[in-house]
Short mmCIF file of C-alpha atoms in Angstrom, two decimals:
data_model
loop_
_atom_site.label_atom_id
_atom_site.label_comp_id
_atom_site.label_asym_id
_atom_site.label_seq_id
_atom_site.Cartn_x
_atom_site.Cartn_y
_atom_site.Cartn_z
CA MET A 1 9.62 7.33 -19.50
CA SER A 2 8.36 9.88 -21.64
CA SER A 3 11.05 12.31 -23.34
CA GLU A 4 9.07 15.22 -21.81
CA ILE A 5 10.42 14.62 -18.53
CA ALA A 6 13.90 13.74 -19.95
CA ALA A 7 14.05 17.54 -21.06
CA LYS A 8 13.09 18.77 -17.54
CA ALA A 9 14.82 16.81 -15.04
CA SER A 10 18.28 15.61 -14.20
CA PHE A 11 19.09 11.91 -14.48
CA GLU A 12 22.71 11.62 -13.38
CA ILE A 13 22.37 10.87 -9.81
CA ILE A 14 20.49 7.92 -8.12
CA ARG A 15 17.07 9.19 -7.41
CA TYR A 16 15.66 6.11 -5.90
CA ALA A 17 18.19 3.46 -4.65
CA GLN A 18 15.05 1.28 -3.93
CA CYS A 19 11.57 1.00 -5.41
CA TRP A 20 8.97 2.76 -3.22
CA GLU A 21 5.97 1.18 -4.78
CA ASP A 22 4.23 -2.01 -3.49
CA ALA A 23 5.44 -5.13 -5.79
CA ASP A 24 2.77 -7.33 -4.15
CA ILE A 25 -0.10 -5.23 -5.54
CA LEU A 26 1.82 -4.71 -8.72
CA VAL A 27 2.38 -8.39 -9.58
CA LYS A 28 -1.08 -9.35 -8.25
CA GLY A 29 -2.64 -6.56 -10.36
CA LEU A 30 -0.81 -7.33 -13.50
CA ASP A 31 -1.38 -11.15 -12.91
CA VAL A 32 2.15 -12.14 -14.32
CA LYS A 33 1.99 -15.47 -15.78
CA GLU A 34 4.67 -17.89 -17.24
CA GLY A 35 5.37 -16.90 -20.95
CA ASP A 36 4.43 -13.27 -20.47
CA VAL A 37 6.74 -10.53 -21.93
CA CYS A 38 6.76 -7.76 -19.30
CA LEU A 39 7.90 -3.97 -19.68
CA SER A 40 8.96 -2.37 -16.47
CA ILE A 41 10.21 1.14 -15.53
CA ALA A 42 13.46 0.36 -13.69
CA SER A 43 13.83 2.63 -10.88
CA ALA A 44 16.29 0.57 -8.65
CA GLY A 45 14.97 -2.70 -10.27
CA ASP A 46 13.11 -4.10 -7.30
CA ASN A 47 9.75 -4.45 -8.71
CA SER A 48 11.23 -5.65 -12.22
CA PHE A 49 12.77 -8.45 -10.03
CA ALA A 50 9.53 -9.11 -8.19
CA MET A 51 8.05 -9.85 -11.52
CA LEU A 52 10.41 -12.70 -12.22
CA VAL A 53 8.71 -14.60 -9.19
CA ASN A 54 5.84 -15.73 -11.47
CA ASN A 55 8.11 -17.11 -14.28
CA PRO A 56 7.63 -14.79 -17.13
CA LYS A 57 9.29 -15.28 -20.52
CA LYS A 58 11.14 -11.92 -20.25
CA VAL A 59 11.06 -8.60 -18.37
CA ILE A 60 12.43 -5.70 -20.26
CA CYS A 61 13.58 -3.05 -17.77
CA MET A 62 14.13 0.37 -18.97
CA ASP A 63 14.92 3.95 -17.53
CA LEU A 64 16.15 7.13 -18.79
CA SER A 65 18.65 7.22 -16.00
CA GLN A 66 22.09 5.21 -16.15
CA ALA A 67 22.55 5.79 -12.52
CA GLN A 68 19.28 3.83 -12.00
CA LEU A 69 20.56 1.12 -14.31
CA TYR A 70 23.56 0.88 -12.26
CA CYS A 71 21.26 -0.18 -9.32
CA VAL A 72 19.81 -2.78 -11.39
CA GLU A 73 23.16 -4.16 -12.63
CA LEU A 74 24.56 -4.36 -9.05
CA ARG A 75 21.32 -6.21 -7.96
CA VAL A 76 21.81 -8.87 -10.96
CA ALA A 77 25.26 -9.53 -9.78
CA CYS A 78 24.10 -9.97 -6.04
CA TYR A 79 21.36 -12.56 -7.01
CA LYS A 80 23.88 -14.21 -9.10
CA HIS A 81 26.81 -14.43 -6.80
CA LEU A 82 25.47 -13.75 -3.45
CA SER A 83 23.64 -15.44 -0.49
CA HIS A 84 20.38 -14.17 0.58
CA GLN A 85 21.98 -12.82 3.83
CA GLU A 86 24.75 -11.11 2.03
CA PHE A 87 22.47 -9.46 -0.29
CA LEU A 88 20.37 -8.00 2.33
CA GLU A 89 23.50 -6.86 4.34
CA LEU A 90 24.92 -5.01 1.23
CA LEU A 91 21.64 -3.67 0.50
CA GLY A 92 21.27 -2.14 4.10
CA SER A 93 18.28 -4.09 4.78
CA TYR A 94 20.11 -5.64 7.90
CA ASP A 95 22.93 -4.13 9.91
CA SER A 96 26.31 -5.18 8.83
CA ASN A 97 29.99 -4.68 9.35
CA ASN A 98 30.97 -6.43 6.13
CA ARG A 99 29.39 -4.40 3.43
CA LEU A 100 32.46 -3.48 1.59
CA LYS A 101 33.79 -7.01 1.77
CA ILE A 102 30.57 -8.30 0.16
CA TYR A 103 30.69 -5.36 -2.44
CA GLU A 104 34.35 -6.51 -3.22
CA LYS A 105 32.76 -9.93 -3.76
CA ILE A 106 30.38 -9.07 -6.40
CA ARG A 107 32.33 -6.25 -7.96
CA PRO A 108 34.12 -8.22 -10.75
CA TYR A 109 30.82 -9.29 -11.98
CA ILE A 110 29.56 -5.72 -12.95
CA SER A 111 30.76 -3.71 -15.73
CA LYS A 112 33.86 -1.27 -15.53
CA GLU A 113 31.25 1.71 -15.58
CA ALA A 114 29.29 0.31 -12.96
CA GLN A 115 32.41 -0.50 -10.88
CA GLU A 116 33.64 3.27 -11.05
CA PHE A 117 30.16 4.36 -10.17
CA TRP A 118 29.85 2.09 -7.14
CA ASP A 119 33.47 2.56 -6.08
CA ASP A 120 32.79 6.38 -5.67
CA LYS A 121 29.78 5.40 -3.16
CA LYS A 122 31.98 3.04 -0.84
CA ASP A 123 31.56 5.29 2.19
CA MET A 124 27.76 5.37 1.63
CA ILE A 125 27.65 1.67 0.96
CA GLU A 126 29.35 0.98 4.14
CA LYS A 127 27.22 3.37 6.18
CA PHE A 128 23.72 3.00 4.78
CA GLY A 129 23.83 0.19 2.34
CA ALA A 130 23.45 0.20 -1.49
CA ALA A 131 19.74 0.73 -1.26
CA GLY A 132 20.40 4.01 1.05
CA THR A 133 22.43 5.92 -1.51
CA GLY A 134 19.61 7.57 -3.44
CA LYS A 135 18.34 11.23 -3.18
CA PHE A 136 15.03 10.22 -1.97
CA GLU A 137 16.59 7.67 0.67
CA LYS A 138 18.62 10.58 2.02
CA TYR A 139 15.46 12.80 2.08
CA PHE A 140 14.11 10.04 4.48
CA ALA A 141 17.28 9.92 6.28
CA ILE A 142 17.12 13.55 7.27
CA PHE A 143 13.17 12.95 8.32
CA ARG A 144 14.41 10.15 10.36
CA ASP A 145 17.44 11.82 12.17
CA PHE A 146 16.13 15.42 12.56
CA VAL A 147 12.29 15.33 12.43
CA LEU A 148 11.15 12.33 14.01
CA PRO A 149 13.16 12.79 17.12
CA LEU A 150 11.34 16.34 17.48
CA THR A 151 7.89 14.56 17.44
CA GLN A 152 8.13 11.20 18.74
CA SER A 153 9.57 9.65 21.84
CA SER A 154 11.78 6.44 21.52
CA SER A 155 8.81 4.38 23.19
CA ASN A 156 6.50 5.65 20.39
CA LEU A 157 8.99 4.49 17.68
CA LYS A 158 9.29 1.19 19.26
CA LYS A 159 5.65 0.67 19.44
CA VAL A 160 5.22 1.07 15.84
CA ALA A 161 7.27 -2.19 15.33
CA GLU A 162 4.96 -4.22 17.60
CA SER A 163 2.10 -6.09 16.23
CA MET A 164 -1.37 -4.39 17.33
CA THR A 165 -5.00 -4.74 16.70
CA LYS A 166 -6.78 -2.29 14.57
CA ALA A 167 -8.25 -0.64 17.49
CA GLU A 168 -5.01 -0.40 19.33
CA ARG A 169 -3.49 1.17 16.19
CA GLU A 170 -6.26 3.74 15.96
CA GLU A 171 -5.94 4.40 19.59
CA PHE A 172 -2.03 4.80 19.29
CA TYR A 173 -2.27 6.97 16.40
CA ASP A 174 -4.90 9.29 17.65
CA ASN A 175 -3.59 9.81 21.23
CA LYS A 176 0.14 9.37 20.93
CA TRP A 177 1.63 9.68 17.29
CA ASN A 178 -0.45 12.40 15.82
CA ASN A 179 0.49 15.27 18.03
CA PHE A 180 0.87 19.04 17.05
CA MET A 181 4.55 18.66 16.58
CA TRP A 182 4.28 15.84 14.32
CA ARG A 183 1.53 17.53 12.19
CA SER A 184 3.47 20.95 11.98
CA LEU A 185 6.82 19.26 10.89
CA ILE A 186 5.13 16.99 8.42
CA LYS A 187 3.32 19.95 6.85
CA LEU A 188 6.72 21.47 6.35
CA PHE A 189 8.69 18.53 5.43
CA PHE A 190 6.34 16.97 2.99
CA SER A 191 5.56 20.39 1.03
CA LYS A 192 6.33 20.44 -2.56
CA THR A 193 9.11 22.91 -1.88
CA VAL A 194 11.07 20.78 0.52
CA MET A 195 10.46 17.53 -1.17
CA GLY A 196 11.46 19.04 -4.61
CA ILE A 197 14.76 20.20 -3.29
CA MET A 198 15.58 17.25 -1.09
CA GLY A 199 13.60 14.25 -2.45
CA ARG A 200 12.15 14.44 -5.78
CA ASP A 201 13.13 16.45 -8.77
CA PRO A 202 11.27 19.88 -8.72
CA SER A 203 10.09 19.32 -12.34
CA PHE A 204 8.11 16.06 -11.12
CA PHE A 205 5.67 18.48 -9.36
CA ASN A 206 5.01 20.48 -12.74
CA TYR A 207 1.42 18.99 -12.87
CA VAL A 208 0.60 18.74 -9.58
CA GLU A 209 -2.31 20.69 -7.72
CA GLY A 210 -3.55 20.80 -4.30
CA SER A 211 -1.94 20.37 -0.93
CA MET A 212 0.97 17.62 -0.40
CA TYR A 213 0.07 17.85 3.32
CA ASP A 214 -3.69 17.07 2.84
CA HIS A 215 -2.75 13.95 0.76
CA ILE A 216 0.19 12.75 2.95
CA SER A 217 -1.24 12.94 6.30
CA GLY A 218 -4.55 10.97 5.12
CA ARG A 219 -2.43 8.38 3.76
CA ILE A 220 -0.11 8.16 6.71
CA LYS A 221 -3.27 7.65 8.94
CA HIS A 222 -4.29 4.92 6.73
CA ALA A 223 -0.98 3.08 6.76
CA PHE A 224 -0.98 3.31 10.50
CA THR A 225 -4.60 2.20 11.25
CA ASN A 226 -6.08 0.29 8.41
CA LEU A 227 -2.75 -1.63 7.48
CA ASP A 228 -0.17 -2.88 9.91
CA PRO A 229 3.01 -0.72 10.09
CA SER A 230 4.95 -3.56 11.82
CA LEU A 231 4.70 -5.54 8.50
CA ASN A 232 5.33 -2.67 6.15
CA PRO A 233 8.82 -2.72 4.63
CA TYR A 234 8.49 0.86 3.33
CA PHE A 235 7.18 2.24 6.54
CA TYR A 236 9.90 0.45 8.49
CA TRP A 237 12.81 1.84 6.36
CA ILE A 238 11.43 5.45 6.78
CA LEU A 239 11.47 5.06 10.38
CA THR A 240 14.60 2.90 10.95
CA GLY A 241 16.82 2.96 7.76
CA LYS A 242 16.44 -0.71 7.27
CA HIS A 243 14.13 -3.68 7.01
CA SER A 244 12.99 -6.06 9.32
CA LYS A 245 12.76 -9.94 8.86
CA ASN A 246 9.14 -9.60 9.22
CA ALA A 247 8.62 -6.86 6.60
CA LEU A 248 10.77 -7.22 3.41
CA PRO A 249 9.54 -6.31 -0.12
CA MET A 250 8.57 -8.86 -2.32
CA ASN A 251 11.93 -9.35 -4.32
CA LEU A 252 13.99 -9.59 -0.99
CA ARG A 253 12.00 -12.21 0.72
CA PRO A 254 13.75 -15.55 1.24
CA GLU A 255 11.03 -17.66 -0.32
CA ASN A 256 11.40 -15.63 -3.61
CA PHE A 257 15.26 -15.13 -3.56
CA GLU A 258 16.09 -18.38 -5.30
CA ILE A 259 13.23 -18.16 -7.85
CA ILE A 260 14.48 -14.86 -8.93
CA LYS A 261 18.13 -16.31 -8.93
CA LYS A 262 16.87 -19.05 -11.35
CA ASN A 263 15.08 -16.65 -13.69
CA ILE A 264 17.50 -13.75 -13.50
CA ASP A 265 18.90 -14.01 -17.14
CA ARG A 266 15.28 -13.52 -18.20
CA LEU A 267 15.76 -9.71 -17.35
CA GLU A 268 17.30 -7.30 -19.61
CA TRP A 269 17.92 -3.69 -18.98
CA HIS A 270 18.19 -0.59 -21.43
CA LYS A 271 18.81 2.90 -21.01
CA MET A 272 15.86 4.30 -23.37
CA SER A 273 13.05 6.55 -23.24
CA PHE A 274 9.66 4.79 -23.48
CA GLU A 275 9.19 6.05 -26.99
CA ASP A 276 12.38 4.23 -28.06
CA VAL A 277 11.44 0.98 -26.37
CA VAL A 278 8.26 1.03 -28.29
CA LYS A 279 10.19 1.41 -31.52
CA LYS A 280 12.42 -1.35 -30.36
CA CYS A 281 9.28 -3.78 -29.76
CA GLN A 282 7.90 -2.84 -33.22
CA SER A 283 10.96 -3.53 -35.12
CA GLU A 284 11.49 -6.89 -33.55
CA ASN A 285 7.63 -7.49 -33.63
CA LEU A 286 7.68 -8.27 -30.16
CA LYS A 287 4.07 -7.91 -28.20
CA ILE A 288 4.10 -6.87 -24.53
CA ASN A 289 1.72 -8.52 -22.05
CA LYS A 290 2.42 -6.67 -18.95
CA PHE A 291 3.30 -3.09 -18.27
CA ASN A 292 4.73 -1.72 -15.03
CA LEU A 293 4.60 1.81 -15.58
CA SER A 294 5.39 2.98 -12.15
CA ASP A 295 4.18 6.68 -11.88
CA ILE A 296 5.55 7.89 -15.16
CA PHE A 297 2.26 9.74 -16.04
CA GLU A 298 2.60 11.85 -12.94
CA TYR A 299 5.43 13.95 -14.88
CA MET A 300 3.73 14.60 -18.18
CA SER A 301 0.91 16.64 -19.78
CA VAL A 302 -2.46 14.87 -20.69
CA ASP A 303 -1.73 15.12 -24.43
CA ASN A 304 1.62 13.08 -23.67
CA TYR A 305 -0.05 10.75 -21.39
CA ARG A 306 -2.67 10.10 -24.31
CA THR A 307 0.38 9.67 -26.71
CA ILE A 308 2.04 6.97 -24.64
CA LEU A 309 -1.26 5.07 -24.12
CA ASN A 310 -1.76 4.84 -27.99
CA GLN A 311 2.04 3.78 -28.14
CA ILE A 312 1.46 0.97 -25.77
CA LEU A 313 -1.57 -0.24 -27.75
CA SER A 314 0.60 -0.41 -30.95
CA VAL A 315 2.67 -3.08 -28.96
CA SER A 316 0.33 -4.87 -26.89
CA ASP A 317 -1.32 -8.23 -27.02
CA LYS A 318 -5.04 -8.47 -26.36
CA GLY A 319 -5.48 -8.88 -22.72
CA ALA A 320 -2.28 -6.91 -21.91
CA ARG A 321 -2.47 -5.26 -18.67
CA LEU A 322 -1.25 -1.81 -17.40
CA ALA A 323 -0.26 -1.01 -13.93
CA TYR A 324 0.62 2.60 -12.72
CA TRP A 325 0.30 5.01 -9.60
CA ASN A 326 -0.95 8.54 -9.21
CA MET A 327 0.67 10.47 -6.33
CA LEU A 328 -0.87 13.97 -6.92
CA VAL A 329 -1.79 14.05 -10.67
CA PRO A 330 -4.88 12.29 -11.38
CA ARG A 331 -4.45 10.27 -14.42
CA SER A 332 -6.52 7.28 -15.62
CA ARG A 333 -7.66 5.84 -19.18
CA PRO A 334 -9.65 8.82 -20.94
CA ASP A 335 -13.27 8.05 -21.63
CA ASP A 336 -12.89 8.32 -25.30
CA MET A 337 -10.48 5.18 -25.22
CA ALA A 338 -12.94 2.90 -23.47
CA ASN A 339 -13.28 0.97 -26.60
CA LYS A 340 -9.57 0.14 -26.45
CA ILE A 341 -8.67 0.00 -22.95
CA LYS A 342 -10.75 -1.04 -19.89
CA LYS A 343 -10.57 0.11 -16.28
CA LEU A 344 -10.39 -2.76 -13.81
CA GLU A 345 -11.81 -0.44 -11.20
CA ASP A 346 -12.71 -3.05 -8.39
CA LEU A 347 -9.63 -4.84 -8.71
CA SER A 348 -7.56 -1.63 -8.54
CA LYS A 349 -9.54 -0.26 -5.60
CA ASP A 350 -8.99 -3.38 -3.62
CA LEU A 351 -5.19 -3.46 -4.31
CA PHE A 352 -4.96 0.25 -3.62
CA TYR A 353 -6.51 -0.10 -0.06
CA ASN A 354 -3.79 -2.58 0.73
CA ASP A 355 -0.91 -0.45 -0.87
CA LYS A 356 2.01 -0.61 1.60
CA ALA A 357 3.66 2.25 -0.15
CA PHE A 358 1.25 4.68 1.39
CA PHE A 359 2.21 7.91 -0.43
CA TYR A 360 0.29 7.51 -3.58
CA CYS A 361 -3.28 8.66 -3.96
CA ASN A 362 -4.42 6.03 -6.58
CA PHE A 363 -3.52 2.88 -8.15
CA HIS A 364 -4.77 1.77 -11.62
CA ILE A 365 -4.92 -1.56 -13.29
CA GLU A 366 -6.20 -1.32 -16.83
CA GLU A 367 -6.71 -3.90 -19.71
CA VAL A 368 -6.22 -3.80 -23.42
CA ILE A 369 -9.42 -4.90 -25.18
#
């Protein structure tokens, strides 16, 4: 991440105990291949692990937050030493009465510092799972426990988990779900003020313009009607606090578990700014083929965004791809850099339409010329 945000936001807590970006469109857009060297913003690590499914040579996982990297370290130990079922129980994807027992099983395989960090969160692990311990997940838990019951009946909530045709989803959303109370509370709960206090760091909204409600409400409708919410792991967690067996993120699916386990030692993680990672790559004469940049440009000025793009060019192979999301701050390759980086607009548009992490306003795949 840029050092600009490091000067403004606190990174001492877990902000995201799971990745809230769709790994399916990320890996497809980047076209991760055998032999690729990938650079990935860590968050909780899920999308960095998903990149291992395509057998890259290396995934360099970086973050400014040591707390986020403890999430990565915990997952590495899980892939190495747990069964798939145990892993999902510990994370909170599935209900479990054995989370603390499972945690004790993998505890010896994480660093002393990580042990102290996670030991302090045993109560939360037992109640919510490790993937429910972040600030953003707590924000959604408040939404689930206090907002949803005021806006939706239990039958409505059950209906969302059922498979419906597009026409049935549209009828259900328009006539049942999108009621007055829902619209009113969504406008309040997903405002910049409330989200800044309870969800994201307030400094993350420094470059945001426009209405959060207008954006969020439109994207929720898209996720409800054009996509199938019963197959959406992000939607399902927001509503229930867990995953369903029919809706798991890419890195948690059973068909990918053994592949990631086999490739787990190809992943390394570092507490570094983006600038420092670039310097490290330059000193090692290491070229990067694929960049998972999360939504880091959301938090910086246009000038710093351009600086990061130039740093990327300095460590990129020809044909290297960049993937990143916009939530409310529009960022895409500047026109005067068109001779260095090209926008893959059709691909980006197609992937964004199918983005299951529905709160973003855009998704960009760009390629170094």
